[in-house]
mmCIF file of C-alpha atoms in Angstrom:
data_model
loop_
_atom_site.group_PDB
_atom_site.id
_atom_site.type_symbol
_atom_site.label_atom_id
_atom_site.label_comp_id
_atom_site.label_asym_id
_atom_site.label_seq_id
_atom_site.Cartn_x
_atom_site.Cartn_y
_atom_site.Cartn_z
ATOM 1 C CA MET A 9 20.617 92.151 -43.906
ATOM 2 C CA PHE A 10 19.056 92.722 -47.343
ATOM 3 C CA LEU A 11 22.453 93.777 -48.638
ATOM 4 C CA ALA A 12 23.955 90.498 -47.449
ATOM 5 C CA ILE A 13 21.073 88.461 -48.915
ATOM 6 C CA ALA A 14 21.282 90.265 -52.238
ATOM 7 C CA ALA A 15 25.079 90.054 -52.465
ATOM 8 C CA ASP A 16 24.996 86.355 -51.665
ATOM 9 C CA ALA A 17 22.334 85.601 -54.247
ATOM 10 C CA LEU A 18 24.056 87.689 -56.923
ATOM 11 C CA GLY A 19 27.588 86.513 -56.221
ATOM 12 C CA ALA A 20 28.520 90.176 -55.704
ATOM 13 C CA GLU A 21 30.175 92.098 -52.901
ATOM 14 C CA VAL A 22 28.046 93.581 -50.100
ATOM 15 C CA ALA A 23 29.591 97.010 -50.789
ATOM 16 C CA GLU A 24 28.294 96.856 -54.369
ATOM 17 C CA VAL A 25 24.648 96.581 -53.312
ATOM 18 C CA ARG A 26 22.593 99.707 -52.727
ATOM 19 C CA VAL A 27 19.095 99.885 -51.259
ATOM 20 C CA GLU A 28 16.756 102.491 -52.717
ATOM 21 C CA GLU A 29 14.879 104.794 -50.371
ATOM 22 C CA PRO A 30 11.581 103.130 -49.557
ATOM 23 C CA ASP A 31 8.788 104.760 -51.549
ATOM 24 C CA THR A 32 5.248 103.487 -51.095
ATOM 25 C CA SER A 33 4.236 104.946 -54.475
ATOM 26 C CA ARG A 34 6.428 102.379 -56.213
ATOM 27 C CA VAL A 35 5.716 99.184 -54.296
ATOM 28 C CA PRO A 36 2.547 97.170 -53.659
ATOM 29 C CA ASP A 37 0.925 97.144 -50.220
ATOM 30 C CA SER A 38 2.582 94.283 -48.369
ATOM 31 C CA GLY A 39 0.298 94.377 -45.358
ATOM 32 C CA PRO A 40 1.190 95.198 -41.786
ATOM 33 C CA THR A 41 4.639 95.049 -40.233
ATOM 34 C CA VAL A 42 3.994 92.043 -37.994
ATOM 35 C CA ALA A 43 5.231 88.608 -36.952
ATOM 36 C CA SER A 44 8.972 89.335 -37.382
ATOM 37 C CA ARG A 45 8.576 88.449 -41.048
ATOM 38 C CA THR A 46 10.760 91.032 -42.776
ATOM 39 C CA CYS A 47 13.803 88.811 -43.164
ATOM 40 C CA MET A 48 11.842 85.740 -44.145
ATOM 41 C CA ILE A 49 9.329 87.312 -46.540
ATOM 42 C CA VAL A 50 10.968 90.475 -47.905
ATOM 43 C CA GLY A 51 14.387 88.791 -47.689
ATOM 44 C CA GLY A 52 12.967 85.833 -49.563
ATOM 45 C CA CYS A 53 11.671 88.122 -52.331
ATOM 46 C CA VAL A 54 15.053 89.868 -52.511
ATOM 47 C CA GLU A 55 16.803 86.508 -52.750
ATOM 48 C CA ARG A 56 14.540 85.198 -55.517
ATOM 49 C CA ALA A 57 14.773 88.453 -57.501
ATOM 50 C CA CYS A 58 18.566 88.471 -57.251
ATOM 51 C CA ARG A 59 18.800 84.821 -58.291
ATOM 52 C CA GLU A 60 16.697 85.584 -61.376
ATOM 53 C CA LEU A 61 18.902 88.553 -62.167
ATOM 54 C CA ARG A 62 22.026 86.468 -61.698
ATOM 55 C CA ALA A 63 20.626 83.780 -64.023
ATOM 56 C CA ARG A 64 20.033 86.398 -66.733
ATOM 57 C CA VAL A 65 23.563 87.769 -66.360
ATOM 58 C CA ASP A 66 25.089 84.298 -66.175
ATOM 59 C CA ALA A 67 23.329 83.354 -69.429
ATOM 60 C CA ALA A 68 25.630 85.753 -71.313
ATOM 61 C CA PRO A 69 28.999 84.149 -72.149
ATOM 62 C CA THR A 70 31.177 86.628 -70.211
ATOM 63 C CA ALA A 71 33.764 86.099 -67.494
ATOM 64 C CA GLY A 72 34.905 88.106 -64.475
ATOM 65 C CA ALA A 73 33.281 89.691 -61.422
ATOM 66 C CA PHE A 74 29.490 90.048 -61.284
ATOM 67 C CA ARG A 75 29.864 93.818 -61.441
ATOM 68 C CA ASP A 76 31.679 93.712 -64.781
ATOM 69 C CA ARG A 77 29.447 91.021 -66.284
ATOM 70 C CA ALA A 78 26.322 92.929 -65.162
ATOM 71 C CA ARG A 79 27.626 96.116 -66.815
ATOM 72 C CA ALA A 80 28.224 94.193 -70.053
ATOM 73 C CA PHE A 81 24.759 92.622 -69.776
ATOM 74 C CA LEU A 82 23.086 96.038 -69.409
ATOM 75 C CA ALA A 83 25.243 97.597 -72.141
ATOM 76 C CA GLY A 84 24.062 94.825 -74.464
ATOM 77 C CA GLY A 85 20.459 95.817 -73.870
ATOM 78 C CA GLY A 86 19.740 93.230 -71.162
ATOM 79 C CA ASP A 87 16.729 93.746 -68.887
ATOM 80 C CA GLY A 88 18.037 94.301 -65.346
ATOM 81 C CA ALA A 89 14.652 94.796 -63.626
ATOM 82 C CA VAL A 90 13.101 91.862 -61.811
ATOM 83 C CA GLU A 91 9.837 91.884 -59.851
ATOM 84 C CA THR A 92 8.962 89.232 -57.306
ATOM 85 C CA VAL A 93 5.856 88.726 -55.222
ATOM 86 C CA TYR A 94 5.700 86.548 -52.133
ATOM 87 C CA SER A 95 3.637 83.439 -52.383
ATOM 88 C CA SER A 96 2.791 81.076 -49.558
ATOM 89 C CA PRO A 97 4.784 77.848 -49.435
ATOM 90 C CA PRO A 98 2.967 74.732 -50.679
ATOM 91 C CA GLY A 99 0.385 73.371 -48.271
ATOM 92 C CA LEU A 100 -0.312 76.705 -46.548
ATOM 93 C CA ARG A 101 -3.695 78.312 -47.179
ATOM 94 C CA TRP A 102 -4.055 82.047 -46.747
ATOM 95 C CA ASP A 103 -6.847 84.293 -48.092
ATOM 96 C CA ASP A 104 -5.424 87.809 -48.356
ATOM 97 C CA GLU A 105 -8.842 89.315 -49.193
ATOM 98 C CA ARG A 106 -10.493 88.092 -46.005
ATOM 99 C CA TYR A 107 -7.353 87.729 -43.866
ATOM 100 C CA ARG A 108 -8.278 84.143 -43.110
ATOM 101 C CA GLY A 109 -6.218 81.016 -43.063
ATOM 102 C CA ASP A 110 -2.854 80.003 -41.722
ATOM 103 C CA ALA A 111 -0.646 83.105 -41.637
ATOM 104 C CA TYR A 112 2.402 81.448 -40.139
ATOM 105 C CA PRO A 113 4.464 79.135 -42.306
ATOM 106 C CA ALA A 114 7.242 78.843 -39.705
ATOM 107 C CA TYR A 115 7.681 79.379 -35.982
ATOM 108 C CA GLY A 116 10.667 80.542 -34.033
ATOM 109 C CA TRP A 117 11.689 78.502 -30.994
ATOM 110 C CA ALA A 118 13.638 79.576 -27.965
ATOM 111 C CA ALA A 119 14.656 78.471 -24.500
ATOM 112 C CA ASP A 120 15.648 80.994 -21.818
ATOM 113 C CA VAL A 121 17.445 80.426 -18.566
ATOM 114 C CA ALA A 122 17.577 83.053 -15.808
ATOM 115 C CA GLU A 123 19.485 83.075 -12.540
ATOM 116 C CA VAL A 124 18.274 85.496 -9.875
ATOM 117 C CA GLU A 125 19.110 86.708 -6.390
ATOM 118 C CA VAL A 126 16.294 87.866 -4.147
ATOM 119 C CA ASP A 127 17.073 90.037 -1.124
ATOM 120 C CA LEU A 128 15.056 88.562 1.740
ATOM 121 C CA ASP A 129 14.895 91.897 3.571
ATOM 122 C CA THR A 130 13.680 94.030 0.678
ATOM 123 C CA PHE A 131 12.486 91.388 -1.844
ATOM 124 C CA GLN A 132 14.496 93.238 -4.462
ATOM 125 C CA VAL A 133 15.320 90.993 -7.427
ATOM 126 C CA GLN A 134 18.602 91.050 -9.280
ATOM 127 C CA VAL A 135 18.929 88.912 -12.377
ATOM 128 C CA THR A 136 22.514 87.668 -12.189
ATOM 129 C CA ARG A 137 22.821 85.619 -15.396
ATOM 130 C CA PHE A 138 20.717 85.101 -18.479
ATOM 131 C CA LEU A 139 21.034 82.667 -21.329
ATOM 132 C CA SER A 140 18.875 82.607 -24.449
ATOM 133 C CA THR A 141 19.005 79.909 -27.101
ATOM 134 C CA VAL A 142 17.070 80.754 -30.230
ATOM 135 C CA ASP A 143 16.345 78.818 -33.388
ATOM 136 C CA VAL A 144 16.474 81.522 -36.059
ATOM 137 C CA GLY A 145 16.689 79.157 -39.036
ATOM 138 C CA LYS A 146 19.819 80.886 -40.262
ATOM 139 C CA ALA A 147 21.542 83.964 -38.834
ATOM 140 C CA ILE A 148 22.224 86.163 -41.831
ATOM 141 C CA GLN A 149 24.288 88.534 -39.694
ATOM 142 C CA PRO A 150 25.058 86.721 -36.455
ATOM 143 C CA ALA A 151 26.237 89.789 -34.493
ATOM 144 C CA ALA A 152 23.072 91.710 -35.394
ATOM 145 C CA VAL A 153 20.907 88.692 -34.511
ATOM 146 C CA GLU A 154 22.637 88.383 -31.133
ATOM 147 C CA GLY A 155 22.092 92.096 -30.547
ATOM 148 C CA GLN A 156 18.390 91.704 -31.318
ATOM 149 C CA ILE A 157 18.137 88.774 -28.937
ATOM 150 C CA GLU A 158 20.054 90.541 -26.148
ATOM 151 C CA GLY A 159 17.993 93.720 -26.518
ATOM 152 C CA GLY A 160 14.676 91.902 -26.670
ATOM 153 C CA SER A 161 15.659 89.738 -23.724
ATOM 154 C CA LEU A 162 16.499 92.799 -21.652
ATOM 155 C CA GLN A 163 13.058 94.254 -22.388
ATOM 156 C CA ALA A 164 11.650 90.933 -21.157
ATOM 157 C CA LEU A 165 13.760 91.149 -17.997
ATOM 158 C CA GLY A 166 12.490 94.691 -17.365
ATOM 159 C CA PHE A 167 8.957 93.423 -17.916
ATOM 160 C CA ALA A 168 9.683 90.581 -15.465
ATOM 161 C CA HIS A 169 10.582 92.613 -12.402
ATOM 162 C CA LEU A 170 10.972 96.371 -13.006
ATOM 163 C CA GLU A 171 8.548 97.958 -15.428
ATOM 164 C CA VAL A 172 5.340 98.781 -13.646
ATOM 165 C CA VAL A 173 2.740 100.143 -16.043
ATOM 166 C CA THR A 174 -0.563 101.322 -14.594
ATOM 167 C CA THR A 175 -3.360 103.394 -16.017
ATOM 168 C CA GLU A 176 -5.794 105.850 -14.563
ATOM 169 C CA GLN A 177 -8.850 106.823 -16.579
ATOM 170 C CA GLY A 178 -7.225 105.428 -19.679
ATOM 171 C CA ARG A 179 -3.940 107.285 -19.271
ATOM 172 C CA VAL A 180 -0.661 105.525 -18.618
ATOM 173 C CA LEU A 181 0.754 106.908 -15.399
ATOM 174 C CA GLN A 182 4.369 105.993 -16.154
ATOM 175 C CA ASP A 183 4.511 108.368 -19.105
ATOM 176 C CA ARG A 184 8.118 109.523 -18.900
ATOM 177 C CA MET A 185 11.582 108.160 -18.321
ATOM 178 C CA ALA A 186 11.569 109.353 -14.729
ATOM 179 C CA THR A 187 8.679 107.029 -13.876
ATOM 180 C CA CYS A 188 8.934 104.361 -16.598
ATOM 181 C CA ILE A 189 11.754 102.382 -15.058
ATOM 182 C CA ILE A 190 13.638 100.468 -17.733
ATOM 183 C CA PRO A 191 16.807 98.526 -16.939
ATOM 184 C CA THR A 192 20.148 100.348 -16.795
ATOM 185 C CA THR A 193 23.489 98.614 -17.256
ATOM 186 C CA LEU A 194 23.506 97.878 -13.509
ATOM 187 C CA ASP A 195 20.116 96.110 -13.661
ATOM 188 C CA THR A 196 21.330 93.970 -16.550
ATOM 189 C CA PRO A 197 22.973 90.594 -16.101
ATOM 190 C CA PRO A 198 25.751 89.295 -18.302
ATOM 191 C CA MET A 199 23.839 87.753 -21.202
ATOM 192 C CA GLU A 200 24.728 84.799 -23.327
ATOM 193 C CA VAL A 201 23.128 83.963 -26.654
ATOM 194 C CA ALA A 202 23.322 80.612 -28.348
ATOM 195 C CA LEU A 203 22.066 80.550 -31.921
ATOM 196 C CA VAL A 204 20.479 77.373 -33.158
ATOM 197 C CA GLU A 205 20.379 77.166 -36.927
ATOM 198 C CA VAL A 206 17.882 74.718 -38.333
ATOM 199 C CA PRO A 207 17.278 76.031 -41.860
ATOM 200 C CA TYR A 208 13.679 76.800 -42.818
ATOM 201 C CA PRO A 209 13.310 75.890 -46.505
ATOM 202 C CA GLY A 210 10.973 78.807 -47.212
ATOM 203 C CA GLY A 211 13.305 81.550 -45.979
ATOM 204 C CA PRO A 212 16.374 83.160 -47.572
ATOM 205 C CA SER A 213 19.325 80.849 -46.882
ATOM 206 C CA GLY A 214 17.013 79.139 -44.391
ATOM 207 C CA ALA A 215 16.373 82.261 -42.244
ATOM 208 C CA LYS A 216 13.270 82.858 -40.118
ATOM 209 C CA GLY A 217 12.425 85.963 -38.084
ATOM 210 C CA VAL A 218 13.864 86.924 -34.715
ATOM 211 C CA GLY A 219 12.650 90.378 -33.679
ATOM 212 C CA GLU A 220 9.780 89.573 -31.358
ATOM 213 C CA LEU A 221 10.702 86.145 -30.063
ATOM 214 C CA PRO A 222 13.192 87.341 -27.385
ATOM 215 C CA MET A 223 10.369 89.259 -25.725
ATOM 216 C CA ASP A 224 8.505 86.091 -24.849
ATOM 217 C CA GLY A 225 10.636 83.803 -22.724
ATOM 218 C CA GLY A 226 12.508 86.147 -20.396
ATOM 219 C CA ALA A 227 9.719 87.055 -17.979
ATOM 220 C CA PRO A 228 8.529 83.441 -17.412
ATOM 221 C CA ALA A 229 12.163 82.407 -16.903
ATOM 222 C CA VAL A 230 12.722 85.105 -14.268
ATOM 223 C CA ALA A 231 9.372 84.370 -12.574
ATOM 224 C CA SER A 232 10.301 80.681 -12.428
ATOM 225 C CA ALA A 233 13.718 81.484 -10.986
ATOM 226 C CA ILE A 234 12.117 83.668 -8.292
ATOM 227 C CA GLU A 235 9.701 80.824 -7.490
ATOM 228 C CA ASP A 236 12.662 78.537 -7.109
ATOM 229 C CA ALA A 237 14.416 81.031 -4.821
ATOM 230 C CA LEU A 238 11.422 81.938 -2.643
ATOM 231 C CA GLY A 239 9.193 78.885 -2.801
ATOM 232 C CA VAL A 240 6.125 80.928 -3.628
ATOM 233 C CA HIS A 241 4.154 80.941 -6.872
ATOM 234 C CA VAL A 242 4.856 84.186 -8.738
ATOM 235 C CA GLU A 243 1.430 84.804 -10.188
ATOM 236 C CA ALA A 244 2.068 88.081 -12.005
ATOM 237 C CA VAL A 245 4.764 90.255 -13.503
ATOM 238 C CA PRO A 246 6.419 92.586 -12.893
ATOM 239 C CA ALA A 247 7.559 90.768 -9.743
ATOM 240 C CA THR A 248 8.068 93.931 -7.737
ATOM 241 C CA PRO A 249 9.354 93.812 -4.150
ATOM 242 C CA GLU A 250 5.816 94.750 -3.005
ATOM 243 C CA LEU A 251 4.257 91.797 -4.840
ATOM 244 C CA LEU A 252 6.895 89.340 -3.644
ATOM 245 C CA ALA A 253 6.627 90.535 -0.022
ATOM 246 C CA GLU A 254 2.867 90.058 -0.225
ATOM 247 C CA LEU A 255 3.184 86.560 -1.688
ATOM 248 C CA TRP A 256 5.823 85.518 0.827
ATOM 249 C CA LEU A 257 3.926 86.846 3.838
ATOM 250 C CA ALA A 258 0.732 85.138 2.644
ATOM 251 C CA ALA A 259 2.608 81.866 2.433
ATOM 252 C CA HIS A 260 4.319 82.307 5.815
ATOM 253 C CA PRO A 261 1.784 83.868 8.180
ATOM 254 C CA GLY A 262 3.402 85.229 11.293
ATOM 255 C CA GLU A 263 6.968 84.560 10.168
ATOM 256 C CA ALA A 264 9.781 86.957 9.365
ATOM 257 C CA PRO A 265 11.519 86.300 6.031
ATOM 258 C CA MET B 8 17.123 138.612 -18.067
ATOM 259 C CA SER B 9 15.599 136.542 -20.837
ATOM 260 C CA GLU B 10 16.973 138.857 -23.520
ATOM 261 C CA PRO B 11 19.123 137.055 -26.101
ATOM 262 C CA PHE B 12 22.848 137.380 -25.601
ATOM 263 C CA GLU B 13 25.977 136.632 -27.604
ATOM 264 C CA LEU B 14 27.092 133.201 -26.424
ATOM 265 C CA GLU B 15 30.753 132.501 -27.090
ATOM 266 C CA LEU B 16 31.970 128.960 -26.683
ATOM 267 C CA THR B 17 34.283 126.455 -28.265
ATOM 268 C CA VAL B 18 32.618 123.498 -29.969
ATOM 269 C CA ASN B 19 34.805 120.586 -31.021
ATOM 270 C CA GLY B 20 37.837 122.863 -31.090
ATOM 271 C CA THR B 21 36.248 125.674 -33.107
ATOM 272 C CA PRO B 22 35.298 129.030 -31.495
ATOM 273 C CA ARG B 23 31.603 129.751 -32.135
ATOM 274 C CA THR B 24 29.334 132.705 -31.376
ATOM 275 C CA VAL B 25 25.545 132.407 -31.381
ATOM 276 C CA ARG B 26 22.834 134.803 -30.314
ATOM 277 C CA VAL B 27 20.505 132.889 -27.992
ATOM 278 C CA ALA B 28 18.180 133.218 -25.027
ATOM 279 C CA PRO B 29 20.066 132.623 -21.776
ATOM 280 C CA LEU B 30 17.924 129.633 -20.779
ATOM 281 C CA ARG B 31 17.991 127.942 -24.186
ATOM 282 C CA ARG B 32 19.076 124.345 -23.688
ATOM 283 C CA LEU B 33 22.602 123.543 -24.785
ATOM 284 C CA LEU B 34 21.007 120.630 -26.673
ATOM 285 C CA ASP B 35 19.045 123.087 -28.824
ATOM 286 C CA VAL B 36 22.006 125.396 -29.267
ATOM 287 C CA LEU B 37 23.958 122.441 -30.679
ATOM 288 C CA ARG B 38 21.212 120.914 -32.811
ATOM 289 C CA GLU B 39 19.226 123.944 -33.948
ATOM 290 C CA ASP B 40 21.638 126.883 -33.892
ATOM 291 C CA LEU B 41 24.876 125.127 -34.799
ATOM 292 C CA ALA B 42 23.305 122.302 -36.905
ATOM 293 C CA LEU B 43 25.233 119.638 -35.006
ATOM 294 C CA THR B 44 22.488 117.042 -35.074
ATOM 295 C CA GLY B 45 24.684 114.155 -33.939
ATOM 296 C CA THR B 46 23.591 114.858 -30.363
ATOM 297 C CA LYS B 47 20.155 113.291 -29.835
ATOM 298 C CA GLU B 48 17.253 114.201 -27.599
ATOM 299 C CA GLY B 49 15.978 111.132 -25.808
ATOM 300 C CA CYS B 50 13.785 112.039 -22.838
ATOM 301 C CA GLY B 51 14.578 115.741 -22.497
ATOM 302 C CA GLU B 52 14.553 115.443 -18.691
ATOM 303 C CA GLY B 53 17.993 114.189 -17.790
ATOM 304 C CA GLU B 54 17.117 110.501 -17.346
ATOM 305 C CA CYS B 55 18.438 108.777 -20.451
ATOM 306 C CA GLY B 56 21.817 110.317 -21.351
ATOM 307 C CA ALA B 57 21.177 110.295 -25.117
ATOM 308 C CA CYS B 58 22.095 114.003 -25.259
ATOM 309 C CA SER B 59 25.389 113.551 -23.387
ATOM 310 C CA VAL B 60 28.201 115.967 -24.328
ATOM 311 C CA PHE B 61 31.431 117.057 -22.689
ATOM 312 C CA VAL B 62 31.520 120.537 -21.125
ATOM 313 C CA ASP B 63 35.053 121.422 -20.036
ATOM 314 C CA GLY B 64 35.834 117.696 -19.980
ATOM 315 C CA GLU B 65 32.858 116.702 -17.838
ATOM 316 C CA LEU B 66 30.100 114.463 -19.217
ATOM 317 C CA VAL B 67 26.723 116.231 -18.884
ATOM 318 C CA ASN B 68 23.165 115.886 -20.167
ATOM 319 C CA SER B 69 22.887 118.785 -22.616
ATOM 320 C CA CYS B 70 19.107 118.918 -22.127
ATOM 321 C CA LEU B 71 19.712 120.080 -18.554
ATOM 322 C CA VAL B 72 22.335 122.736 -19.312
ATOM 323 C CA ALA B 73 21.324 126.306 -20.112
ATOM 324 C CA ALA B 74 23.171 128.403 -22.698
ATOM 325 C CA CYS B 75 24.208 130.921 -20.019
ATOM 326 C CA GLN B 76 26.042 128.134 -18.170
ATOM 327 C CA VAL B 77 28.406 127.367 -21.048
ATOM 328 C CA GLU B 78 29.692 130.886 -21.800
ATOM 329 C CA GLY B 79 33.411 130.494 -22.572
ATOM 330 C CA CYS B 80 33.228 126.719 -22.176
ATOM 331 C CA ASP B 81 34.833 123.994 -24.235
ATOM 332 C CA VAL B 82 32.087 121.698 -25.564
ATOM 333 C CA ARG B 83 32.740 118.383 -27.272
ATOM 334 C CA THR B 84 30.026 116.434 -29.062
ATOM 335 C CA VAL B 85 29.900 113.147 -30.960
ATOM 336 C CA GLU B 86 31.082 115.136 -34.006
ATOM 337 C CA ALA B 87 34.438 115.804 -32.296
ATOM 338 C CA PRO B 88 37.311 114.553 -34.454
ATOM 339 C CA ASP B 89 39.160 112.659 -31.717
ATOM 340 C CA LEU B 90 36.638 109.900 -30.908
ATOM 341 C CA GLY B 91 37.849 107.485 -33.566
ATOM 342 C CA ASN B 92 39.050 104.788 -31.175
ATOM 343 C CA VAL B 93 35.690 104.538 -29.451
ATOM 344 C CA GLN B 94 33.698 104.794 -32.684
ATOM 345 C CA ALA B 95 35.800 102.041 -34.296
ATOM 346 C CA ALA B 96 35.180 99.831 -31.289
ATOM 347 C CA PHE B 97 31.399 100.367 -31.608
ATOM 348 C CA LEU B 98 31.575 99.435 -35.285
ATOM 349 C CA GLU B 99 33.577 96.285 -34.664
ATOM 350 C CA GLU B 100 31.617 95.045 -31.666
ATOM 351 C CA GLY B 101 28.148 95.881 -33.062
ATOM 352 C CA GLY B 102 27.580 98.420 -30.291
ATOM 353 C CA ALA B 103 25.000 100.419 -32.242
ATOM 354 C CA GLN B 104 21.509 99.251 -33.173
ATOM 355 C CA CYS B 105 18.700 101.787 -33.585
ATOM 356 C CA GLY B 106 21.157 104.608 -32.949
ATOM 357 C CA ILE B 107 19.299 106.958 -30.616
ATOM 358 C CA CYS B 108 21.476 106.194 -27.579
ATOM 359 C CA THR B 109 24.653 105.810 -29.631
ATOM 360 C CA PRO B 110 26.035 109.390 -29.616
ATOM 361 C CA GLY B 111 25.607 109.636 -25.861
ATOM 362 C CA MET B 112 26.987 106.158 -25.367
ATOM 363 C CA VAL B 113 30.054 106.945 -27.471
ATOM 364 C CA LEU B 114 30.791 109.956 -25.261
ATOM 365 C CA ALA B 115 30.093 108.016 -22.051
ATOM 366 C CA VAL B 116 32.483 105.292 -23.239
ATOM 367 C CA GLN B 117 35.052 107.979 -24.101
ATOM 368 C CA ALA B 118 34.688 109.330 -20.533
ATOM 369 C CA PHE B 119 35.153 105.795 -19.208
ATOM 370 C CA VAL B 120 38.262 105.278 -21.369
ATOM 371 C CA ASP B 121 39.703 108.652 -20.343
ATOM 372 C CA GLU B 122 39.218 107.743 -16.690
ATOM 373 C CA TRP B 123 40.641 104.232 -16.850
ATOM 374 C CA ALA B 124 43.350 104.368 -19.529
ATOM 375 C CA ALA B 125 45.997 105.638 -17.145
ATOM 376 C CA ARG B 126 45.047 103.464 -14.173
ATOM 377 C CA GLY B 127 47.153 100.494 -13.232
ATOM 378 C CA ARG B 128 44.341 97.913 -13.095
ATOM 379 C CA GLU B 129 41.381 96.731 -15.117
ATOM 380 C CA PRO B 130 37.923 97.991 -14.131
ATOM 381 C CA ASP B 131 35.747 95.159 -12.914
ATOM 382 C CA ASP B 132 32.335 94.450 -14.436
ATOM 383 C CA VAL B 133 30.449 96.580 -11.926
ATOM 384 C CA GLU B 134 32.800 99.554 -12.423
ATOM 385 C CA LEU B 135 32.283 99.351 -16.161
ATOM 386 C CA ARG B 136 28.516 99.050 -15.815
ATOM 387 C CA ALA B 137 28.428 101.958 -13.327
ATOM 388 C CA ALA B 138 30.322 104.158 -15.800
ATOM 389 C CA LEU B 139 27.536 103.665 -18.368
ATOM 390 C CA ALA B 140 24.577 103.488 -15.978
ATOM 391 C CA GLY B 141 23.507 107.041 -16.817
ATOM 392 C CA ASN B 142 22.923 106.136 -20.446
ATOM 393 C CA LEU B 143 19.813 104.125 -21.213
ATOM 394 C CA CYS B 144 19.462 101.806 -24.175
ATOM 395 C CA ARG B 145 16.258 99.998 -25.024
ATOM 396 C CA CYS B 146 17.334 97.774 -27.880
ATOM 397 C CA THR B 147 20.851 96.325 -27.469
ATOM 398 C CA GLY B 148 20.694 94.793 -23.994
ATOM 399 C CA TYR B 149 24.020 96.709 -23.427
ATOM 400 C CA GLU B 150 26.086 93.575 -24.026
ATOM 401 C CA LYS B 151 27.778 94.813 -27.189
ATOM 402 C CA ILE B 152 28.089 98.371 -25.855
ATOM 403 C CA LEU B 153 29.982 97.009 -22.860
ATOM 404 C CA ALA B 154 32.136 94.951 -25.255
ATOM 405 C CA SER B 155 32.818 98.179 -27.241
ATOM 406 C CA ALA B 156 33.926 99.919 -24.059
ATOM 407 C CA ARG B 157 36.305 97.059 -23.128
ATOM 408 C CA THR B 158 37.792 97.054 -26.637
ATOM 409 C CA ALA B 159 38.210 100.838 -26.689
ATOM 410 C CA LEU B 160 39.879 100.819 -23.270
ATOM 411 C CA ARG B 161 42.277 98.021 -24.248
ATOM 412 C CA ARG B 162 43.410 99.985 -27.289
ATOM 413 C CA ALA B 163 43.747 103.286 -25.400
ATOM 414 C CA ARG B 164 46.251 101.769 -23.013
ATOM 415 C CA PRO B 165 49.914 102.567 -23.656
#
């Protein structure tokens, strides 16, 4: 992603861009890794730094590919190092000393649609189709963004009806893959992703974040679909067969499903 | 019984000999003794398939196989030189994300391709999903891995 942002801002080829190993001794503390902000904030810094670098190189009267002009620029004693620091967009107040203010300049938006089948003998749920539409601002690498959305959505589907997590005296009981039941290929519906691109002016090429958003809509969508199928209010997730049987029996005293 | 022994096996076409304890996991023989770190340990208890390798052509979880069970066997890992079709399909379809499940998935897809390439019909969606159901992935949603498998199978057909 950074390679693509840098190459685009420089007018260079992606293959010509190299990312240094991250080294915390050489960079300032950028705060916690939160709010799916890497693309928007770090990507934005990368974009601005590369644009500045490109402007310096472009100022020299040379022709040809960026690679060749950059070499000539450096050989002529040009300064090829650029530092950028993120600053909040206008109108947003954030106090980094006290961690107070409005931390979120942009929000991601999504709509999720789930189709389910519920077995009326066992109350087993199978999600049969899933569609997620996500406004990411701009998809820098559409295939990677789709993969993030599909993967996050599947975690949400697991959360919706499979992944029971309980604790006993502070210890998680489902502490291994044999008991922590995450979806396999057979528990996974065909998934469709529709990207909505409404550019955010503060992000690189209009991009916002995407990492966490797909975790949010899937479980409510599945719970709503189960409600539609069973006619009972699904008041908790995961909607296990035990929970659904309980809810159905409570709503239909004395009846068989 | 637990004394080390000279294990002789073929790994990715090359005969190898290593001195190991009989119950050492094949996973550790590959990663630690033979420095073939392409094979990943996911759960270490046979649930996730990340450590999948071929033993005499059969896909197994190498965390559940003891060294003494592979004496004289032909083992193929993700480092095997003949997986190019499947690996190219993963690259093109975006089938890899964080990478932990990928080596096992590549081998599971290879097993799927081997099984279906010669058959006269297309596998349906459930047959494809069943072929990969022993390999867990937490970050792709499987969609692009399944697409990789379909692409690899299409190209493996005569």
